[in-house]
């Protein structure tokens, strides 16, 4: 059955590349998106995507601005994160039907879209207005013209300063390339900088070595285990709980060469993760 719309109001910003035929009323959404990202970013940063000094990263930014919907929120050397748009629902639908992805990640967002909303377009509005989560789309800077996955902060508790984080690389061809590692870091920096979070939490199934390694590479600490907490393939498995604190995120950022300004940096050298 179709799920109800989420309570609350989340802001957003109209993207000029959404077609006039889109069922999404961009004008109606523009004020909400402007409020959200106007608060998150000073006015000088609300400029045309791709502005900035000439550089390899700047060239990528310009190409992205011309080719894709949404607003770029954070940029790394191999991926960038942009806002979630109605056109992304077709990619969510494909990922939600992938049994291997469900087994390895068990994304509650994909399960909700598939089983509760039955892949209805109203899911976009529900996500946009849900004040307890932020969903950003993961785009590769080169090689993929379509989204390769998403990353989200969920169960956001701003007064206590913590949230869950989930990163899903839905395109199997993009797996094991370091995209998930970098996307998770960018979202972590976003949570600290714009939401004032002091702690992030994540889960991984005990058999998902890729997710476990990604979390450890990003500085997460294994804090506990929910023993035999999920049923998969006819048996019960542990769920491993990981966490990272703000000072650990900041220390990681001081050593990190992934992050780029939205317009790129002149002379930037792209390095492997």
Coordinates of C-alpha atoms in Angstrom, one line a residue:
X1 CA 0.0 0.0 0.0
X2 CA 1.2 3.6 -0.5
X3 CA 2.8 5.1 2.5
X4 CA 1.8 8.5 3.9
X5 CA 3.9 11.5 3.3
X6 CA 6.5 12.2 6.0
X7 CA 5.9 14.9 8.5
X8 CA 7.9 18.1 8.6
X9 CA 9.3 20.4 6.0
X10 CA 12.7 20.1 4.3
X11 CA 14.0 22.8 2.2
X12 CA 15.4 22.5 -1.3
X13 CA 16.5 24.4 -4.3
X14 CA 14.9 24.3 -7.8
X15 CA 17.2 22.8 -10.4
X16 CA 17.0 24.5 -13.7
X17 CA 17.7 21.3 -15.6
X18 CA 14.4 19.6 -14.6
X19 CA 12.2 19.4 -17.7
X20 CA 9.0 21.3 -17.9
X21 CA 7.2 18.0 -18.4
X22 CA 8.4 16.7 -15.1
X23 CA 5.6 15.8 -12.6
X24 CA 7.7 17.5 -9.9
X25 CA 6.6 21.0 -9.5
X26 CA 10.0 22.7 -9.3
X27 CA 8.5 26.1 -8.6
X28 CA 6.7 24.8 -5.6
X29 CA 9.8 23.1 -4.3
X30 CA 12.2 26.0 -4.9
X31 CA 11.5 27.8 -1.7
X32 CA 12.1 24.8 0.5
X33 CA 15.3 23.8 -1.3
X34 CA 16.5 27.4 -1.1
X35 CA 15.8 27.5 2.6
X36 CA 17.7 24.3 3.3
X37 CA 20.8 24.9 1.3
X38 CA 20.7 28.7 1.9
X39 CA 21.1 27.9 5.5
X40 CA 23.8 25.3 4.9
X41 CA 25.9 27.4 2.5
X42 CA 26.7 31.1 2.5
X43 CA 25.4 33.1 -0.5
X44 CA 28.8 33.2 -2.3
X45 CA 28.7 29.5 -2.7
X46 CA 25.3 29.5 -4.4
X47 CA 26.9 30.1 -7.7
X48 CA 26.7 28.3 -11.0
X49 CA 28.1 24.8 -10.7
X50 CA 31.5 24.6 -12.3
X51 CA 32.6 28.2 -11.4
X52 CA 36.2 28.4 -10.1
X53 CA 39.8 28.4 -11.3
X54 CA 40.7 26.2 -14.3
X55 CA 41.7 22.7 -13.2
X56 CA 41.0 19.1 -14.0
X57 CA 38.4 19.1 -11.2
X58 CA 36.9 22.3 -12.5
X59 CA 36.5 20.8 -15.9
X60 CA 34.7 17.9 -14.4
X61 CA 32.5 20.3 -12.4
X62 CA 31.6 22.2 -15.6
X63 CA 30.7 19.0 -17.4
X64 CA 28.6 17.9 -14.5
X65 CA 26.7 21.2 -14.3
X66 CA 25.8 20.9 -18.0
X67 CA 24.8 17.2 -17.9
X68 CA 23.0 16.3 -14.7
X69 CA 20.1 17.5 -12.5
X70 CA 20.3 18.4 -8.9
X71 CA 22.7 20.7 -7.0
X72 CA 26.2 19.5 -6.1
X73 CA 26.7 19.6 -2.3
X74 CA 30.1 18.1 -1.9
X75 CA 32.9 17.2 -4.3
X76 CA 35.7 14.7 -4.1
X77 CA 38.4 13.8 -6.5
X78 CA 36.6 10.7 -7.8
X79 CA 32.9 11.3 -6.8
X80 CA 30.6 14.1 -5.9
X81 CA 27.3 14.2 -4.0
X82 CA 24.3 16.0 -5.3
X83 CA 20.7 16.5 -4.2
X84 CA 18.1 13.9 -4.7
X85 CA 15.6 14.6 -7.6
X86 CA 12.5 12.9 -9.0
X87 CA 14.5 11.4 -11.9
X88 CA 16.5 9.4 -9.4
X89 CA 13.5 7.2 -8.6
X90 CA 14.1 5.1 -11.6
X91 CA 17.5 4.2 -10.3
X92 CA 16.2 3.5 -6.8
X93 CA 13.6 1.2 -8.4
X94 CA 16.3 -0.8 -10.1
X95 CA 18.5 -1.1 -7.0
X96 CA 15.5 -2.0 -4.8
X97 CA 14.9 -5.1 -7.1
X98 CA 18.5 -6.3 -6.8
X99 CA 18.5 -9.3 -4.4
X100 CA 22.3 -9.2 -4.1
X101 CA 22.2 -5.6 -3.0
X102 CA 19.4 -6.4 -0.5
X103 CA 21.4 -9.3 1.0
X104 CA 24.6 -7.3 1.3
X105 CA 23.3 -4.0 2.5
X106 CA 19.6 -4.4 3.5
X107 CA 18.9 -0.7 3.0
X108 CA 15.8 0.4 4.8
X109 CA 15.3 3.3 2.3
X110 CA 15.2 0.8 -0.6
X111 CA 12.9 -1.5 1.3
X112 CA 10.5 1.3 2.1
X113 CA 10.4 2.4 -1.5
X114 CA 9.7 -1.1 -2.7
X115 CA 7.5 -2.6 -0.1
X116 CA 5.6 0.3 1.4
X117 CA 5.4 2.9 -1.4
X118 CA 5.3 0.2 -4.1
X119 CA 7.7 2.4 -6.1
X120 CA 5.2 5.2 -6.2
X121 CA 6.4 8.7 -7.2
X122 CA 5.1 10.1 -3.9
X123 CA 8.2 8.6 -2.3
X124 CA 10.2 11.6 -3.5
X125 CA 8.1 14.0 -1.6
X126 CA 8.2 11.8 1.5
X127 CA 12.0 11.8 1.4
X128 CA 12.3 15.5 0.7
X129 CA 10.1 16.4 3.7
X130 CA 11.5 13.9 6.2
X131 CA 13.3 16.1 8.7
X132 CA 15.1 13.1 10.2
X133 CA 17.1 12.2 7.1
X134 CA 19.1 13.6 4.2
X135 CA 19.6 11.6 1.0
X136 CA 22.3 12.6 -1.5
X137 CA 23.1 10.9 -4.8
X138 CA 26.6 9.6 -5.5
X139 CA 27.9 10.5 -9.0
X140 CA 31.3 9.4 -10.4
X141 CA 33.3 12.3 -11.8
X142 CA 34.2 10.2 -14.8
X143 CA 32.9 7.1 -16.6
X144 CA 29.3 7.0 -15.4
X145 CA 26.7 9.4 -16.8
X146 CA 24.1 8.1 -14.3
X147 CA 24.0 7.8 -10.5
X148 CA 26.1 4.9 -9.1
X149 CA 24.5 5.0 -5.7
X150 CA 23.3 7.1 -2.7
X151 CA 24.4 8.0 0.8
X152 CA 22.2 9.2 3.5
X153 CA 22.1 10.4 7.1
X154 CA 19.1 9.1 8.9
X155 CA 17.7 9.1 12.4
X156 CA 19.2 12.6 12.7
X157 CA 19.1 13.9 16.3
X158 CA 20.5 17.4 16.1
X159 CA 20.0 18.2 19.8
X160 CA 22.1 15.1 20.7
X161 CA 24.3 15.5 17.7
X162 CA 24.2 12.1 16.2
X163 CA 22.8 10.2 13.2
X164 CA 23.1 7.0 11.3
X165 CA 24.9 6.9 8.0
X166 CA 24.3 4.5 5.1
X167 CA 26.2 4.3 1.8
X168 CA 24.9 2.2 -1.1
X169 CA 26.8 1.7 -4.4
X170 CA 24.0 0.3 -6.5
X171 CA 25.9 -0.2 -9.7
X172 CA 27.9 -3.4 -9.4
X173 CA 30.4 -2.2 -12.0
X174 CA 31.2 0.7 -9.6
X175 CA 31.9 -1.5 -6.7
X176 CA 35.4 -2.0 -5.3
X177 CA 36.7 1.2 -6.8
X178 CA 36.8 3.3 -3.7
X179 CA 33.7 5.2 -4.6
X180 CA 31.8 4.2 -1.4
X181 CA 34.8 5.0 0.8
X182 CA 35.0 8.5 -0.6
X183 CA 31.2 9.1 -0.7
X184 CA 31.0 8.1 3.0
X185 CA 33.7 10.6 3.9
X186 CA 32.1 13.4 2.1
X187 CA 28.8 12.8 3.8
X188 CA 30.6 12.6 7.2
X189 CA 32.2 16.0 6.6
X190 CA 28.8 17.4 5.5
X191 CA 27.1 16.1 8.7
X192 CA 29.8 17.7 10.9
X193 CA 29.9 21.0 9.0
X194 CA 26.3 21.7 8.2
X195 CA 24.3 19.8 10.9
X196 CA 26.8 20.1 13.8
X197 CA 26.8 16.3 14.3
X198 CA 29.4 14.9 16.8
X199 CA 28.8 11.2 16.2
X200 CA 27.9 8.9 13.3
X201 CA 26.8 5.3 13.5
X202 CA 26.6 2.6 10.9
X203 CA 25.8 -1.1 10.7
X204 CA 27.2 -4.0 8.6
X205 CA 26.3 -7.7 8.4
X206 CA 29.0 -9.9 9.6
X207 CA 29.4 -11.5 6.1
X208 CA 29.8 -8.2 4.3
X209 CA 33.5 -7.8 4.4
X210 CA 33.4 -5.0 1.8
X211 CA 31.2 -2.8 4.1
X212 CA 33.2 -3.6 7.2
X213 CA 36.5 -2.7 5.4
X214 CA 35.0 0.5 4.1
X215 CA 33.9 1.6 7.6
X216 CA 37.3 0.8 9.0
X217 CA 39.1 2.7 6.3
X218 CA 36.9 5.7 7.1
X219 CA 38.0 5.6 10.8
X220 CA 34.9 3.9 12.3
X221 CA 35.4 1.8 15.4
X222 CA 33.6 -1.5 16.0
X223 CA 31.6 -0.7 19.1
X224 CA 29.4 -3.7 19.5
X225 CA 27.6 -6.6 17.9
X226 CA 23.9 -7.5 17.8
X227 CA 24.2 -11.2 17.9
X228 CA 22.1 -13.3 15.5
X229 CA 20.0 -10.2 14.8
X230 CA 19.1 -10.8 11.1
X231 CA 17.8 -13.7 9.1
X232 CA 19.4 -14.3 5.8
X233 CA 19.8 -17.4 3.6
X234 CA 17.9 -19.5 6.2
X235 CA 20.2 -18.7 9.1
X236 CA 20.8 -15.9 11.6
X237 CA 23.7 -13.5 11.4
X238 CA 25.3 -10.9 13.6
X239 CA 24.9 -7.2 12.9
X240 CA 28.1 -5.3 13.6
X241 CA 27.7 -1.7 14.9
X242 CA 30.3 0.9 14.1
X243 CA 30.8 4.5 15.3
X244 CA 32.9 7.6 14.7
X245 CA 33.2 10.8 16.7
X246 CA 33.6 14.4 15.5
X247 CA 37.2 14.7 16.5
X248 CA 38.0 11.5 14.7
X249 CA 36.3 12.8 11.6
X250 CA 38.2 16.1 11.8
X251 CA 41.5 14.2 12.3
X252 CA 40.7 12.1 9.2
X253 CA 39.9 15.3 7.2
X254 CA 43.3 16.8 8.1
X255 CA 45.0 13.9 6.4
X256 CA 42.4 13.5 3.6
X257 CA 43.1 14.4 0.0
X258 CA 39.7 13.4 -1.3
X259 CA 37.8 16.6 -0.6
X260 CA 37.6 19.5 -3.1
X261 CA 35.8 22.8 -3.1
X262 CA 32.8 22.9 -5.4
X263 CA 34.7 24.6 -8.1
X264 CA 37.9 22.5 -7.8
X265 CA 41.4 23.4 -7.0
X266 CA 44.0 24.6 -9.5
X267 CA 46.7 22.0 -9.9
X268 CA 44.9 19.3 -8.0
X269 CA 46.4 15.8 -8.5
X270 CA 44.0 12.9 -8.4
X271 CA 45.2 10.1 -6.2
X272 CA 44.0 6.6 -5.5
X273 CA 41.9 6.0 -2.4

